[in-house]
XYZ file of C-alpha atoms in Angstrom:
148
model
C 26.490 87.498 -50.758
C 26.609 91.114 -51.864
C 24.777 93.476 -49.602
C 23.502 96.546 -51.406
C 23.782 99.807 -49.581
C 21.261 102.430 -50.580
C 22.479 105.994 -50.398
C 19.787 108.644 -50.477
C 19.720 112.388 -50.348
C 18.033 114.294 -47.563
C 16.719 117.795 -47.894
C 19.099 120.659 -47.283
C 18.438 122.568 -44.127
C 17.664 126.175 -44.939
C 17.901 127.588 -41.429
C 21.678 127.331 -41.096
C 24.195 130.143 -41.353
C 26.949 130.134 -43.946
C 30.178 128.912 -42.420
C 33.594 130.224 -43.237
C 35.589 127.465 -44.855
C 39.241 127.232 -43.942
C 41.437 124.751 -45.741
C 45.148 125.254 -45.179
C 47.953 123.423 -46.917
C 49.575 122.415 -43.628
C 46.284 121.108 -42.285
C 45.606 119.195 -45.491
C 49.039 117.570 -45.270
C 48.509 116.624 -41.641
C 45.062 115.245 -42.392
C 46.296 113.131 -45.294
C 49.021 111.664 -43.049
C 46.479 110.545 -40.463
C 44.974 107.060 -40.826
C 41.332 107.077 -41.964
C 38.672 106.784 -39.279
C 36.079 104.023 -39.535
C 32.548 105.435 -39.564
C 29.196 103.657 -39.451
C 28.851 104.339 -43.195
C 32.399 103.377 -44.218
C 35.934 104.656 -44.328
C 38.003 107.034 -46.420
C 40.027 105.410 -49.183
C 42.660 106.254 -51.781
C 42.651 106.509 -55.559
C 44.268 103.074 -56.000
C 41.346 101.432 -54.160
C 38.581 102.812 -56.425
C 36.187 100.211 -57.869
C 33.866 102.643 -59.597
C 33.448 106.351 -60.329
C 30.118 108.126 -59.890
C 29.438 111.717 -60.958
C 27.048 113.639 -58.700
C 25.810 117.018 -59.890
C 24.387 119.699 -57.627
C 22.814 123.030 -58.438
C 21.058 126.040 -56.961
C 17.691 124.226 -57.060
C 19.062 122.302 -54.055
C 19.012 119.015 -55.952
C 21.550 116.251 -56.407
C 21.602 114.187 -59.590
C 21.427 111.308 -59.025
C 19.506 111.688 -55.780
C 20.381 108.152 -54.669
C 22.701 105.313 -55.616
C 23.449 101.778 -54.544
C 26.793 100.191 -53.773
C 27.859 96.711 -52.764
C 29.210 96.336 -49.250
C 32.977 96.759 -49.491
C 32.843 98.734 -52.745
C 35.013 101.847 -53.024
C 33.545 104.746 -54.963
C 35.186 107.839 -56.316
C 32.433 110.443 -56.059
C 33.052 113.240 -58.550
C 30.966 116.112 -57.213
C 30.199 118.879 -59.706
C 28.655 122.155 -58.601
C 26.678 123.469 -61.567
C 25.221 126.299 -59.505
C 26.283 129.853 -58.735
C 26.808 129.454 -54.989
C 28.823 127.246 -52.663
C 27.390 123.770 -52.089
C 28.546 120.770 -50.113
C 28.075 117.036 -50.038
C 28.303 115.271 -46.695
C 27.980 111.486 -46.371
C 26.598 109.946 -43.191
C 23.766 108.394 -41.307
C 20.616 110.449 -40.839
C 21.568 110.912 -37.176
C 25.120 112.044 -38.017
C 23.857 114.528 -40.610
C 21.356 115.927 -38.118
C 24.146 116.279 -35.542
C 26.408 117.982 -38.090
C 23.627 120.427 -39.021
C 23.169 121.306 -35.341
C 26.919 121.910 -34.951
C 26.932 124.159 -38.008
C 24.065 126.176 -36.541
C 25.941 126.544 -33.250
C 29.406 127.102 -34.785
C 28.882 128.574 -38.272
C 32.621 129.136 -38.799
C 33.585 125.535 -38.125
C 36.119 123.864 -40.398
C 35.097 121.059 -42.689
C 37.999 118.747 -43.349
C 36.620 115.240 -43.044
C 37.119 112.747 -45.887
C 33.341 112.261 -46.163
C 32.669 115.974 -46.813
C 33.239 118.075 -49.917
C 32.727 121.813 -50.254
C 32.428 122.754 -53.886
C 32.569 126.348 -55.087
C 30.332 127.478 -57.947
C 31.374 125.892 -61.225
C 33.980 123.688 -59.549
C 34.440 119.947 -59.008
C 35.680 118.039 -55.943
C 36.124 114.328 -55.319
C 35.508 112.026 -52.377
C 36.863 108.490 -52.282
C 34.955 106.316 -49.852
C 34.726 102.597 -49.079
C 31.228 101.574 -48.036
C 32.360 98.663 -45.849
C 29.324 98.560 -43.592
C 25.828 97.410 -44.489
C 22.991 99.862 -44.047
C 21.136 102.796 -45.440
C 23.128 105.998 -45.507
C 22.416 109.507 -46.680
C 24.133 112.450 -48.282
C 23.140 116.063 -47.966
C 24.083 119.674 -48.461
C 23.696 121.282 -45.056
C 24.411 124.826 -46.209
C 21.442 127.207 -46.288
C 19.751 128.040 -49.496
């Protein structure tokens, strides 16, 4: 039996401060060498595990297109995240509770690093990818938690 997992967008929180993003080559190498961590909404995956590719567009109107999608439990998606706006945007996958917790941490520590496999920071006009296996049933969300 295939369980469908509905992924929906939640509104961006406009009361947060911009964080300074730090992504170093050494840190990226160390992160990629670490085994992926199981989360309630799935686990990071690699290119050779991809079942399907989905393009998600974001813009300065604080909208994602599409604003939701469905996946089968166990399906691995390559999320191609395109920033069609003129400012930095992000896409963070998680449960509503996890996203709320992340937003609170960003408010408290605006310079915090973002280097998790379920997060993508995309500069204006750029594209990033996330590869994620949705191996848990449930309803999960994605959001941009940067102000705007």
